[in-house]
Coordinates of C-alpha atoms in Angstrom, one line a residue:
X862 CA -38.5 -24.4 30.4
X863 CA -36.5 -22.4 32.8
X864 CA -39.7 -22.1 35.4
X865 CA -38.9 -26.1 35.4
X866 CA -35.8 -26.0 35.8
X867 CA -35.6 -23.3 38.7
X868 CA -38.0 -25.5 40.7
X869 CA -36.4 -29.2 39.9
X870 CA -33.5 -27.6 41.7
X871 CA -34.8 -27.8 45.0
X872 CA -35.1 -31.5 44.7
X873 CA -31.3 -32.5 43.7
X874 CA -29.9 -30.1 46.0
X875 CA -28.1 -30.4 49.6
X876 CA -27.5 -27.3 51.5
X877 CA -25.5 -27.6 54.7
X878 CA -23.5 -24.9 56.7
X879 CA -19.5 -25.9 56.1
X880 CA -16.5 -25.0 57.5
X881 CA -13.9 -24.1 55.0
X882 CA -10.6 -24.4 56.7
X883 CA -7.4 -23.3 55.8
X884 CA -6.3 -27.0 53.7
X885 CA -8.8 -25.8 50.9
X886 CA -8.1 -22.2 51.0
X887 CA -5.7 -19.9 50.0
X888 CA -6.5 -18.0 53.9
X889 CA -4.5 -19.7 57.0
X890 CA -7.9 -18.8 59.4
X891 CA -11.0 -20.1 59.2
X892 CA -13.9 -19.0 56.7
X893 CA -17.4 -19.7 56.9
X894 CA -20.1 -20.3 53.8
X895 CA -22.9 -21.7 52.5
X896 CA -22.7 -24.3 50.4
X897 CA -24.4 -27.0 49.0
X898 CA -23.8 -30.6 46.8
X899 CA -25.8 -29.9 43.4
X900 CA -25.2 -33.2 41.1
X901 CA -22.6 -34.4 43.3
X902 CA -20.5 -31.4 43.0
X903 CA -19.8 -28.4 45.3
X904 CA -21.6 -25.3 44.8
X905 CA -21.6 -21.5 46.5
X906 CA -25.2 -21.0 47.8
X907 CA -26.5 -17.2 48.0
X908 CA -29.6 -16.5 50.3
X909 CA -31.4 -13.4 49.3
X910 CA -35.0 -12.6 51.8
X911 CA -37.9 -11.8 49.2
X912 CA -41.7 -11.7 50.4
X913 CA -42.1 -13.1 46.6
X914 CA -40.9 -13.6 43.1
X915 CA -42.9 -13.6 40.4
X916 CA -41.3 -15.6 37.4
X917 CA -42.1 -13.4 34.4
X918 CA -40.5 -12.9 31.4
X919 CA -38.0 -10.3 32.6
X920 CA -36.8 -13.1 35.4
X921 CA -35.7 -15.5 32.6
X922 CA -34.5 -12.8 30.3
X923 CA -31.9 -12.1 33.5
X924 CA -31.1 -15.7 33.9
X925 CA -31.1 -16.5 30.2
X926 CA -28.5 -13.6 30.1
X927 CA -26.2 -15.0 33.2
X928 CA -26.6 -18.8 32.0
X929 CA -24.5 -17.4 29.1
X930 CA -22.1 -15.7 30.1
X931 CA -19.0 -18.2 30.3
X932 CA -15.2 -17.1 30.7
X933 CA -12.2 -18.2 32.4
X934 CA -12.5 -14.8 34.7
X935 CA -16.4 -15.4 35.4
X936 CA -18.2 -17.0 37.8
X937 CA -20.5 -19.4 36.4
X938 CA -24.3 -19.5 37.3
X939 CA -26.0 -22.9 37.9
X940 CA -29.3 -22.4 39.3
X941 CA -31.3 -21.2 41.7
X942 CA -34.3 -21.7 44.1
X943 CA -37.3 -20.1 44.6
X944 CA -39.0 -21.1 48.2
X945 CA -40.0 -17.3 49.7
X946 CA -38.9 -15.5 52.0
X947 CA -35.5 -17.9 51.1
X948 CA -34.3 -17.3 47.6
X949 CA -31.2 -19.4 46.8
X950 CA -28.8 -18.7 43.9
X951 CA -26.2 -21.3 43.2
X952 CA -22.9 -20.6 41.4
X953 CA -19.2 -21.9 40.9
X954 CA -17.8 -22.5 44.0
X955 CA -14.4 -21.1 44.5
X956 CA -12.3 -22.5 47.5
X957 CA -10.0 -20.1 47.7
X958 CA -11.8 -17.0 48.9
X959 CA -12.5 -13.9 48.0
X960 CA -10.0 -11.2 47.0
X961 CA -11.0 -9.3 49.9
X962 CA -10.3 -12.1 51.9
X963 CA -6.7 -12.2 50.8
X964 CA -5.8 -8.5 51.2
X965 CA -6.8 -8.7 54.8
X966 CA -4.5 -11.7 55.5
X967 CA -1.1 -10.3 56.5
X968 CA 0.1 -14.0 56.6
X969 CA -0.2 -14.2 52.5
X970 CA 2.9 -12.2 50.7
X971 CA 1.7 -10.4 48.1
X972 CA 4.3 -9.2 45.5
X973 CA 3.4 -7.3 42.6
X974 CA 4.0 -10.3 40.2
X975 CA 1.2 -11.8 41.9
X976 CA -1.3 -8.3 42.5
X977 CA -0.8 -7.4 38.5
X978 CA -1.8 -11.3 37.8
X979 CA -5.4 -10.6 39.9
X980 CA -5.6 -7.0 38.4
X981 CA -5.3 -8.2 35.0
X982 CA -8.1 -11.0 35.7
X983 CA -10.3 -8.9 36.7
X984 CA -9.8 -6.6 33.7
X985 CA -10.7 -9.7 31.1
X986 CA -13.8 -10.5 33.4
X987 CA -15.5 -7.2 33.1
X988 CA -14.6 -7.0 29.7
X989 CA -16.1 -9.9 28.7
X990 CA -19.2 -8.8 31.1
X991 CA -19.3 -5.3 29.4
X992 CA -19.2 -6.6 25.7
X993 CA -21.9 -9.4 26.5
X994 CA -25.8 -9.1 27.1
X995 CA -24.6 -8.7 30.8
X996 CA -23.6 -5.4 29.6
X997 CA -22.6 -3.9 33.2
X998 CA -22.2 -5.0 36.5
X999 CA -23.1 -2.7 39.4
X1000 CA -22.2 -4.7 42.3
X1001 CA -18.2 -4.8 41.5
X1002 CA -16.3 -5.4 45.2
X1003 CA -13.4 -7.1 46.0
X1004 CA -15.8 -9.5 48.1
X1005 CA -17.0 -10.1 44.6
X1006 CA -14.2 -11.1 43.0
X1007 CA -13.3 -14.7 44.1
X1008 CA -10.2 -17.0 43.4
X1009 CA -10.9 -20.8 41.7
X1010 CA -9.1 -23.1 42.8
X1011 CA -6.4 -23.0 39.9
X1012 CA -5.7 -19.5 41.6
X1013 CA -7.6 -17.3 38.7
X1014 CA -9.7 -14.3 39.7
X1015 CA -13.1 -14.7 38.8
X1016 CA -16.2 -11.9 39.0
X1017 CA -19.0 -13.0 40.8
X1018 CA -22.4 -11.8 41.9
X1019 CA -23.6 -9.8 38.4
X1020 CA -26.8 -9.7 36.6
X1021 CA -30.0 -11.2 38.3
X1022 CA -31.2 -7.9 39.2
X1023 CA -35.2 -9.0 39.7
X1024 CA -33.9 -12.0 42.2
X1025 CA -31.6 -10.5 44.0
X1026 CA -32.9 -7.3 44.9
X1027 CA -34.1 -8.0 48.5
X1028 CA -37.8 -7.0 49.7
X1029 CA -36.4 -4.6 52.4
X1030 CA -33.4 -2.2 52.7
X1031 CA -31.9 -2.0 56.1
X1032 CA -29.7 1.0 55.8
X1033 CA -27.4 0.1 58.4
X1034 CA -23.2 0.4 58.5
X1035 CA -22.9 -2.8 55.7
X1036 CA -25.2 -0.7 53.7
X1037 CA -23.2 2.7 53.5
X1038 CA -19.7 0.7 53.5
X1039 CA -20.9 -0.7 49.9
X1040 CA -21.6 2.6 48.5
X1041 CA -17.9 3.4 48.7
X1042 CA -17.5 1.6 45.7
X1043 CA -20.3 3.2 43.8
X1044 CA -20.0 6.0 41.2
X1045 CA -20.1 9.6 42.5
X1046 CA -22.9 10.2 39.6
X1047 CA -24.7 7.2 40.9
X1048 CA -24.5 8.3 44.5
X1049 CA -27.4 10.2 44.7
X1050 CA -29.9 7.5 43.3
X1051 CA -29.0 4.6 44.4
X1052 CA -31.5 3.0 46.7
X1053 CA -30.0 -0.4 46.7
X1054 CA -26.3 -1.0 45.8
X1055 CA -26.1 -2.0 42.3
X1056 CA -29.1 0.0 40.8
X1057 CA -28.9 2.3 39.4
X1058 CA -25.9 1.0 37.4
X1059 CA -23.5 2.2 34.2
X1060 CA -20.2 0.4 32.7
X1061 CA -18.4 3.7 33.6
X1062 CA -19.9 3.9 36.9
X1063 CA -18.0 0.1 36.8
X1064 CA -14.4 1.3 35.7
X1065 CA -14.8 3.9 39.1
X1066 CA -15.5 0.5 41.1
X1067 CA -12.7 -1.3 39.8
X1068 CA -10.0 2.2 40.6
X1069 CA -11.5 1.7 44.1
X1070 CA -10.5 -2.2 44.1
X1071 CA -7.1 -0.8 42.7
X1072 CA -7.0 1.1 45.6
X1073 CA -7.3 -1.9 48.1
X1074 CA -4.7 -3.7 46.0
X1075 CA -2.2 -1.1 46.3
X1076 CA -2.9 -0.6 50.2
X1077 CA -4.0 -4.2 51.0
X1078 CA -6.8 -2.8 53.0
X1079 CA -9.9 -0.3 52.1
X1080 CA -11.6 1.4 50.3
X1081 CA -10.2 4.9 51.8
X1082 CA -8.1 2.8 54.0
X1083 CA -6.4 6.0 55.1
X1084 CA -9.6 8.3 55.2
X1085 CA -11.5 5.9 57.8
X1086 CA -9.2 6.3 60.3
X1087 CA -10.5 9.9 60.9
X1088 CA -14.0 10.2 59.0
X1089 CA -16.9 8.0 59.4
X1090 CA -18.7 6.1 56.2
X1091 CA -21.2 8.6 55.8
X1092 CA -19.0 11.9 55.9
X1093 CA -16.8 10.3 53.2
X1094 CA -20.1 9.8 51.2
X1095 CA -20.8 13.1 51.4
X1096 CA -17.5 14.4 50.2
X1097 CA -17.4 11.9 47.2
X1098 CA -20.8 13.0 45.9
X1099 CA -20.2 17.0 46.6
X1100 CA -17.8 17.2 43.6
X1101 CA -15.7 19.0 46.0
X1102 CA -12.2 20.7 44.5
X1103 CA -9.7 18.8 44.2
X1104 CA -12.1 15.7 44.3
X1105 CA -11.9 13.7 47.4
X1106 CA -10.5 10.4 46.4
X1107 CA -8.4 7.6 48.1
X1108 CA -4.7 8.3 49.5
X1109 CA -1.7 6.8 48.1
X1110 CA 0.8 8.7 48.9
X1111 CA 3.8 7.3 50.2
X1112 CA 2.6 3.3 48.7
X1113 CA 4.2 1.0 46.8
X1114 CA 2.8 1.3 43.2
X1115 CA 3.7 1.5 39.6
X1116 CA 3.2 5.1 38.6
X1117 CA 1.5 3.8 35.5
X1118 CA -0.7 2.0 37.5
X1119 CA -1.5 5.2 39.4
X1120 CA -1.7 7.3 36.5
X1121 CA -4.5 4.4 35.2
X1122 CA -6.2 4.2 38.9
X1123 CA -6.7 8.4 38.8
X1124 CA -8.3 8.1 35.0
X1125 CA -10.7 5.3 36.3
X1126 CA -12.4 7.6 39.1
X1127 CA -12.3 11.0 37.2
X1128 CA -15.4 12.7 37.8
X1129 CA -16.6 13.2 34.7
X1130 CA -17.9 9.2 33.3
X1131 CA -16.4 10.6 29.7
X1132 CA -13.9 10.6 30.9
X1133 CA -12.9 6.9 32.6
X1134 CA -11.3 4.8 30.2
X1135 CA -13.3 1.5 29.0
X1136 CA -12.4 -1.9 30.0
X1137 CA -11.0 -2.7 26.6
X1138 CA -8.8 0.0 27.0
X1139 CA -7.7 -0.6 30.3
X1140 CA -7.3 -4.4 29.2
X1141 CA -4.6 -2.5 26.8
X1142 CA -2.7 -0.6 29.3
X1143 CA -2.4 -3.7 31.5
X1144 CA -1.0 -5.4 29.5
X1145 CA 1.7 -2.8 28.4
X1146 CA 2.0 -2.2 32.3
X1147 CA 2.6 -6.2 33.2
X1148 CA 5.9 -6.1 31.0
X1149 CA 8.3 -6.9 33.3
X1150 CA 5.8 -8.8 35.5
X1151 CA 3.9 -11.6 34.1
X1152 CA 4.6 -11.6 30.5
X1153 CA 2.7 -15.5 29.9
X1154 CA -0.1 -17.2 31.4
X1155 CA 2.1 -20.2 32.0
X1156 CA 4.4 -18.2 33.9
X1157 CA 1.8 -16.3 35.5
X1158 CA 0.2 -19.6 36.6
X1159 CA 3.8 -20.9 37.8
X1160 CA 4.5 -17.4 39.9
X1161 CA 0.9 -17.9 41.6
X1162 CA 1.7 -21.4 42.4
X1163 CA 5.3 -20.5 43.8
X1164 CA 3.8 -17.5 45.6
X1165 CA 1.1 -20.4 47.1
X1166 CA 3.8 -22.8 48.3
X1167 CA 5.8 -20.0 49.7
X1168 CA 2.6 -18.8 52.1
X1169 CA 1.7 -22.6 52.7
X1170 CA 5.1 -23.3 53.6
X1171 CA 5.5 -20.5 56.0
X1172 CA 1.8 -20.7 57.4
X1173 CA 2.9 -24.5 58.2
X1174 CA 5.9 -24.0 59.7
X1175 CA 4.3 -20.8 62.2
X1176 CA 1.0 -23.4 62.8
X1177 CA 4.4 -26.5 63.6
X1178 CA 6.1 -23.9 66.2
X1179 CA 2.1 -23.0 67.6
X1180 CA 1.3 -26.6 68.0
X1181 CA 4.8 -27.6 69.7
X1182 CA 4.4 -24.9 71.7
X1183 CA 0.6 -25.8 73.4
X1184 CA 2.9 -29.2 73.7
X1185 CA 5.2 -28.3 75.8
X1186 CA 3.1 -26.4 77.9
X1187 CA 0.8 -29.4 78.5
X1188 CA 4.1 -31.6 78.8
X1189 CA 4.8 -28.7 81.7
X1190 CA 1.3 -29.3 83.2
X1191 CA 1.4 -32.5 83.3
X1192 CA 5.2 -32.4 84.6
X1193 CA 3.5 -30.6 87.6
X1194 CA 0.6 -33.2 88.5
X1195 CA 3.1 -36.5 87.7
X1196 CA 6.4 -37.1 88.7
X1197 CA 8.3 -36.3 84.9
X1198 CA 9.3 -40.4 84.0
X1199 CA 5.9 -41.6 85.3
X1200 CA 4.2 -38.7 82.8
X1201 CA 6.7 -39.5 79.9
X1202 CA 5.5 -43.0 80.5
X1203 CA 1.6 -42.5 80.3
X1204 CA 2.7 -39.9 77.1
X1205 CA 4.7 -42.7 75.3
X1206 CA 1.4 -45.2 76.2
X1207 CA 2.8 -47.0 78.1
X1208 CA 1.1 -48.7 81.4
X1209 CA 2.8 -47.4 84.6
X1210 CA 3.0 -50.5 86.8
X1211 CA 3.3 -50.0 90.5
X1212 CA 6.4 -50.0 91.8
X1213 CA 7.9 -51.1 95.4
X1214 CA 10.7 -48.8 96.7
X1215 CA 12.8 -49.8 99.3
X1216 CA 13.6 -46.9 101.5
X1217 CA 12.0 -43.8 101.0
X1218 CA 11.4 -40.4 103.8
X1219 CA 7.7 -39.0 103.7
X1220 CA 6.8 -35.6 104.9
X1221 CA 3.8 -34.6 106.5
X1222 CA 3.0 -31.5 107.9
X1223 CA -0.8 -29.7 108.5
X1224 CA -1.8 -25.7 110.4
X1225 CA -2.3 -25.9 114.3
X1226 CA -5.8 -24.7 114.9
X1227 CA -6.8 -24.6 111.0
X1228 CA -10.8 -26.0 112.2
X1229 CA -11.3 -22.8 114.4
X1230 CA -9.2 -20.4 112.2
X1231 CA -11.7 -21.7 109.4
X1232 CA -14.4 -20.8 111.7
X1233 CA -13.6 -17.6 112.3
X1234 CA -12.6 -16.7 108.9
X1235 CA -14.7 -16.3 105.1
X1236 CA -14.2 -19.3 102.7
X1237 CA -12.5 -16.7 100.1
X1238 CA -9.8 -15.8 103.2
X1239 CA -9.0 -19.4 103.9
X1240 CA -8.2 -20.2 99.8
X1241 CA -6.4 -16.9 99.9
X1242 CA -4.5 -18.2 103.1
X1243 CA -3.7 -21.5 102.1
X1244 CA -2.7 -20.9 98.3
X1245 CA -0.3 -17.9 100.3
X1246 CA 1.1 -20.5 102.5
X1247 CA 1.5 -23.5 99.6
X1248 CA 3.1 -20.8 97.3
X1249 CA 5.7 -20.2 99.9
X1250 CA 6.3 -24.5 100.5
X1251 CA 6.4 -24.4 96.8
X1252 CA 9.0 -22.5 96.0
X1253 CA 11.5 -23.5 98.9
X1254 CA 10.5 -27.1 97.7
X1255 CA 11.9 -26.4 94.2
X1256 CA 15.5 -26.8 95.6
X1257 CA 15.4 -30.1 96.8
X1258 CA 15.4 -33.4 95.8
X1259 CA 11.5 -34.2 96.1
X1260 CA 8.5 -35.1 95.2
X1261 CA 4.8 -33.2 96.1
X1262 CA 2.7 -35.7 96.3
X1263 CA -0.5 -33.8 97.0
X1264 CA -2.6 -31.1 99.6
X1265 CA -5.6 -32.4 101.1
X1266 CA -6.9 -29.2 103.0
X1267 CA -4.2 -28.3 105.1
X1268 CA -2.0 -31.3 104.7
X1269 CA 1.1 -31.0 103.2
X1270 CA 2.9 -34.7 101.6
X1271 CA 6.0 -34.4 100.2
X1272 CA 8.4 -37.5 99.2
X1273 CA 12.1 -38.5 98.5
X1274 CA 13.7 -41.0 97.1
X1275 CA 10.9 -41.7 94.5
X1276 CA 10.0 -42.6 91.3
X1277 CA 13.9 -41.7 91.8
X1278 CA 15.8 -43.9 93.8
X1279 CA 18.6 -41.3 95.6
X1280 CA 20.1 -43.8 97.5
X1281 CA 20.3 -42.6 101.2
X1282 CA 19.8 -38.9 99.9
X1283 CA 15.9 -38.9 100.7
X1284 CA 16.4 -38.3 103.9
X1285 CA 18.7 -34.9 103.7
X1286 CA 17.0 -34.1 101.3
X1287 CA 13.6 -34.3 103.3
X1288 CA 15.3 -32.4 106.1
X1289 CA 17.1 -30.0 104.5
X1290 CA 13.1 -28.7 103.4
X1291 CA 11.7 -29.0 106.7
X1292 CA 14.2 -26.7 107.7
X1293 CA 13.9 -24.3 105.0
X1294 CA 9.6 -24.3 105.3
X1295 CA 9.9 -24.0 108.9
X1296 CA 12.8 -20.8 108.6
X1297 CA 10.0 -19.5 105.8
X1298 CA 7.0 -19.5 108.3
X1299 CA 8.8 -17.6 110.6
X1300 CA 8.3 -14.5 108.1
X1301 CA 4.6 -15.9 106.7
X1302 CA 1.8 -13.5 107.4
X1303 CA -1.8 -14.2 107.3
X1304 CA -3.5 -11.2 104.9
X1305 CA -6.5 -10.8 106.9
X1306 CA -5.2 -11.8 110.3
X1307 CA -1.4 -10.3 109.8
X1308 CA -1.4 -10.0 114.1
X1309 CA -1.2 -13.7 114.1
X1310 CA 1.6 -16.5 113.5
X1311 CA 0.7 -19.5 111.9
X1312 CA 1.9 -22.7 113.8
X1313 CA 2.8 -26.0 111.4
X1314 CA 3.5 -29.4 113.2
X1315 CA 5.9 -31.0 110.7
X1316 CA 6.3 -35.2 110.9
X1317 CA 8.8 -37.2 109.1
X1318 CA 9.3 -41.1 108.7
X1319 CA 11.7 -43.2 106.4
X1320 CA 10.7 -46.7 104.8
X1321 CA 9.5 -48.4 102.3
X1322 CA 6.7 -48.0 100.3
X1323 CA 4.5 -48.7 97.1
X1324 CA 3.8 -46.5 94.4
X1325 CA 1.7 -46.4 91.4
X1326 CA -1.1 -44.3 89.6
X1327 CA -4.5 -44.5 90.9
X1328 CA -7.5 -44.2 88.0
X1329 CA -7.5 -43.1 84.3
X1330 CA -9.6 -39.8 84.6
X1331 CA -7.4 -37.1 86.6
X1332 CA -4.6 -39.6 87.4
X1333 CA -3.2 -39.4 90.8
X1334 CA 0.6 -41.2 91.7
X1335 CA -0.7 -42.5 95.3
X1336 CA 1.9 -43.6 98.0
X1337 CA 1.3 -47.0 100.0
X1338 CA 2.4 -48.7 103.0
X1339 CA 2.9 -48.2 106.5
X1340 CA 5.6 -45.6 106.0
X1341 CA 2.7 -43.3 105.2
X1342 CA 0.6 -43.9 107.8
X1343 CA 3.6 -44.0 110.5
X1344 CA 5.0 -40.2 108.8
X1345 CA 1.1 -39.1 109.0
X1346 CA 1.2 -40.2 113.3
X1347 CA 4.6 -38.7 113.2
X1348 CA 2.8 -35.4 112.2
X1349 CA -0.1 -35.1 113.9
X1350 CA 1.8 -36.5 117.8
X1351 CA 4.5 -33.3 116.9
X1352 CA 4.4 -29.7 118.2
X1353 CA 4.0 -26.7 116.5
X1354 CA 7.1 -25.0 114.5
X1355 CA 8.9 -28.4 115.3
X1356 CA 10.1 -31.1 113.1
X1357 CA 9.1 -34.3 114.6
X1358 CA 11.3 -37.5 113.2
X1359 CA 11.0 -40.9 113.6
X1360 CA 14.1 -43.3 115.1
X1361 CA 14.6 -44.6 111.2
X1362 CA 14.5 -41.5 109.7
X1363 CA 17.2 -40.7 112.6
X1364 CA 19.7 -43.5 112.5
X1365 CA 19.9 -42.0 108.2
X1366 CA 20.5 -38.6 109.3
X1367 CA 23.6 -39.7 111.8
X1368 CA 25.2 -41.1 108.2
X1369 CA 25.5 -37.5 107.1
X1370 CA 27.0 -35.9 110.6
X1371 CA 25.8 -32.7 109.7
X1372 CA 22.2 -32.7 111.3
X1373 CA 21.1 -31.5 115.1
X1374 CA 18.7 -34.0 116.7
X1375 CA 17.4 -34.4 120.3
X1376 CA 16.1 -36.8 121.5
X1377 CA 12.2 -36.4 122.5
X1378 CA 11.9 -39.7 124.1
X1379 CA 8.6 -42.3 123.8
X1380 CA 5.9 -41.1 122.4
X1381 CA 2.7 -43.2 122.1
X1382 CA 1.4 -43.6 118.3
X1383 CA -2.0 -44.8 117.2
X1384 CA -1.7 -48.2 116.1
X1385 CA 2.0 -48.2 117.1
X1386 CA 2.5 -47.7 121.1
X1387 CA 5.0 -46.4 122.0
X1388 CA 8.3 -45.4 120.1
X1389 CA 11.1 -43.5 120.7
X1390 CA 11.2 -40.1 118.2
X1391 CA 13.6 -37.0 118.2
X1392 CA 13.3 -33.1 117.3
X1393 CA 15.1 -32.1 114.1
X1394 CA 17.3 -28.5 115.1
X1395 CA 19.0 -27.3 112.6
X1396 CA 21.8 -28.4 110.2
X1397 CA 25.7 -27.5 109.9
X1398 CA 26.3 -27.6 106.0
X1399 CA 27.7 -24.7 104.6
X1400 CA 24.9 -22.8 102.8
X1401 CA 22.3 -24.7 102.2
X1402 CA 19.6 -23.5 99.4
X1403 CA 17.4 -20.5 100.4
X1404 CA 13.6 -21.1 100.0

């Protein structure tokens, strides 16, 4: 009957790898598991390696004895399958984690309402395991000890001893980390965790998982930090005077509790109290905690909403954070209403403005100081150089609207309309860049001086944002083109300006031109242009 039944298993179940996240558990990261759908319901999946399992009568004897056991603080077996080297055991699946999992998590408050609820759950589980055919655990961790969803502790991974005893024994660090649980008695012969095992050799587990209650850490949470595994080992199983046990000095605990936690590791097995006892202690102990289940339940829930409540409102400030800096990103690759635009989805539709001043500017020589120069030396030269225009255009009135090698566009009086302001505002930062190059040095070439030709023209223009992959707001119109020949007809360390971009600047009074004269322009013949000297306001913004 149960041969049948192990192997029809394989056929109604779905194993997949799943990502529990935080919505199903009581822990705010993330927690990977194995599970599986077994008649349409949710089950924990266990993968044990065995070369081969031989179904005799000891094999159902252990699963006859596990199928029975049934209690509020146990994990209930449903099944398993046998396809070697993979062995698959299938029990309740509990979505909260483990209790291990929840002393780790600093982001779940843990008051001692709540820790004498989970002690006194795990001291009816092995109770009930200890006074049915069960008998004794062996295996009792606080990775064993899961939470249900209805926030009860419930013992896990006991009995089976035939299926789940793998084929090989790789003593590596996990290996020696689960002996700290184990019995100093036991020490000495066990050869897999688990076996040999004793109901006293239990109680000295669970006064370890005491120990990682009180500490929220563990086991020898204080010990580790200066002895390795093995050395602690060694010390437990030595019978050394006074016996070497876990530190608690100086930690939050009930000194009943303490009092309980140094009976349950005493040496001598006689001398650990059973669980029934135990059970009776707790219970005199939790007077003043949880004196009901209902209130018990109602503390756990409360304590729940609490950590939810906080864990949502830190993952609210995380994610408005990560939007703001995106909002800042994008701030710096759109002009800010076009951006709140395209955030809103909303279509940005070109635009035409009316007057506008375009800077252009670009290195004298930048071809033949590329070819003298490594690849790494002219990034390093030109992010120097666009760091310095950078910050000297944050003071100003303007827009960047991009760097194509070493050309430099900047606008004013867009998506903004400033009136007559874009031009002053334009000139202004010439004049700063220019006064800013004067001090510039090249890293690797620190002997030289870097020579700009600066070009600016005022008029109108359209605007708009060009393609939906890496969005670009694009200038258009003649304006451009004319600033661009404005630029590239200049001298170096002047500020060549078109007559428009003139007659603006004689509005304001404060502004030294002179007059260059004609200058022929591709596409343009000849026009008359001026150098841009200096300015007279009082102060004007350093760069």
């Amino acid at each position: 009957m149960y041969e049948n039944g192990i192997n029809g298993l394989h056929e109604r179940l779905t194993v997949r790898r799943s990502s529990i996240e935080s919505s199903t558990s009581l822990l705010p990261t993330q927690m990977f598991t194995t599970i599986g759908i077994y008649k349409g319901s949710r089950v924990a999946i266990k993968k044990v390696i065995k070369k081969k399992v031989d179904i005799n009568k000891k094999l159902l004897w252990e699963i006859k004895q596990v199928r029975d056991v049934t209690h509020e603080n146990t994990v209930r077996f449903l099944g398993a399958c046998i396809d070697c080297p993979n062995v698959l055991i299938l029990t309740e699946y509990c979505p909260k984690g483990s209790l291990k999992d929840v002393l780790e998590n600093e982001a779940i408050q843990l008051d001692w309402n709540f820790r004498m609820s989970l002690i006194h759950d795990i001291v009816k589980g092995m109770a009930f395991l200890h006074g049915c055919e069960v008998a004794v655990h062996g295996k009792l961790r606080s990775c064993n000890c899961l939470i249900d969803g209805r926030f009860v502790l419930k013992i896990s991974d006991f009995g089976l001893h035939t299926l789940t005893t793998p084929s090989e024994v790789v003593k590596d660090n996990a290996f020696y980390n689960k002996l700290l649980w184990i019995a100093p008695e036991l020490l000495k012969d066990t050869t897999v965790p688990g076996h040999p095992a004793s109901q006293k050799g239990d109680v000295y587990s669970f006064s370890i998982i005491l120990e990682e209650i009180v500490v929220r850490g563990g086991p020898y949470e204080l010990a580790r930090q200066t002895l390795s595994i093995q050395e602690i080992l060694h010390r437990v199983e030595s019978y050394c005077t006074p016996s070497f046990r876990p530190d608690l000095s100086d930690r939050d605990c009930p000194e009943d509790l303490m009092g309980l936690m140094e009976r349950c590791w005493a040496d001598n097995p006689d001398e650990r109290p059973t669980f029934e006892i135990i059970r009776g202690i707790i219970r005199k102990i939790m007077k003043g905690y949880c004196e009901n289940l209902m209130d018990d339940l109602l503390r756990r829930m409360e304590q729940y909403a609490n950590n939810l409540e906080a864990l949502v409102e830190e993952k609210t400030d995380q994610l408005s954070q990560e939007k703001r800096r995106s909002e800042e990103l994008l701030f710096q690759v759109l002009p800010r209403p076009v951006a709140q635009q395209l955030m809103a989805g909303e279509m940005v539709q070109p635009e035409q403005f009316e007057c506008v001043t375009v800077y252009f500017s670009d290195i004298v020589g930048f071809t033949a100081l590329c070819a003298q120069s490594t690849p790494m030396q002219v990034v390093t030269l030109l992010n120097d150089l666009y760091s310095t225009f950078d910050r000297a255009i944050g003071f100003y009135d303007v827009y960047k609207v991009e760097t194509i090698g070493d050309a430099y566009m900047v606008v004013s009086g867009l998506p903004e309309r400033n009136g007559d302001n874009h031009a002053r505002e334009i000139s202004l930062m010439a004049l700063s860049i220019l006064d800013a190059l004067h001090s510039f040095s090249i890293q690797h070439r620190p002997d030289s001086q870097l020579k700009v030709r600066i070009g600016i023209h005022s008029g109108p223009v359209c605007a708009g944002v060009v393609g939906q992959k890496m969005p670009h707001y694009c200038l258009f119109g003649d304006t451009v083109n004319t600033a661009s020949r404005m630029e590239s007809s200049g001298q170096p360390l002047r500020i060549h300006i078109s007559e428009a971009t003139k007659q603006i600047l004689d509005k304001f009074g404060t502004f030294q031109l002179e007059l260059r004269g004609e200058v022929e322009l591709k596409g343009k013949g000849r026009v008359v242009t001026h150098w841009l000297l200096g300015c007279s306001e009082p102060d004007p913004p350093p760069p």
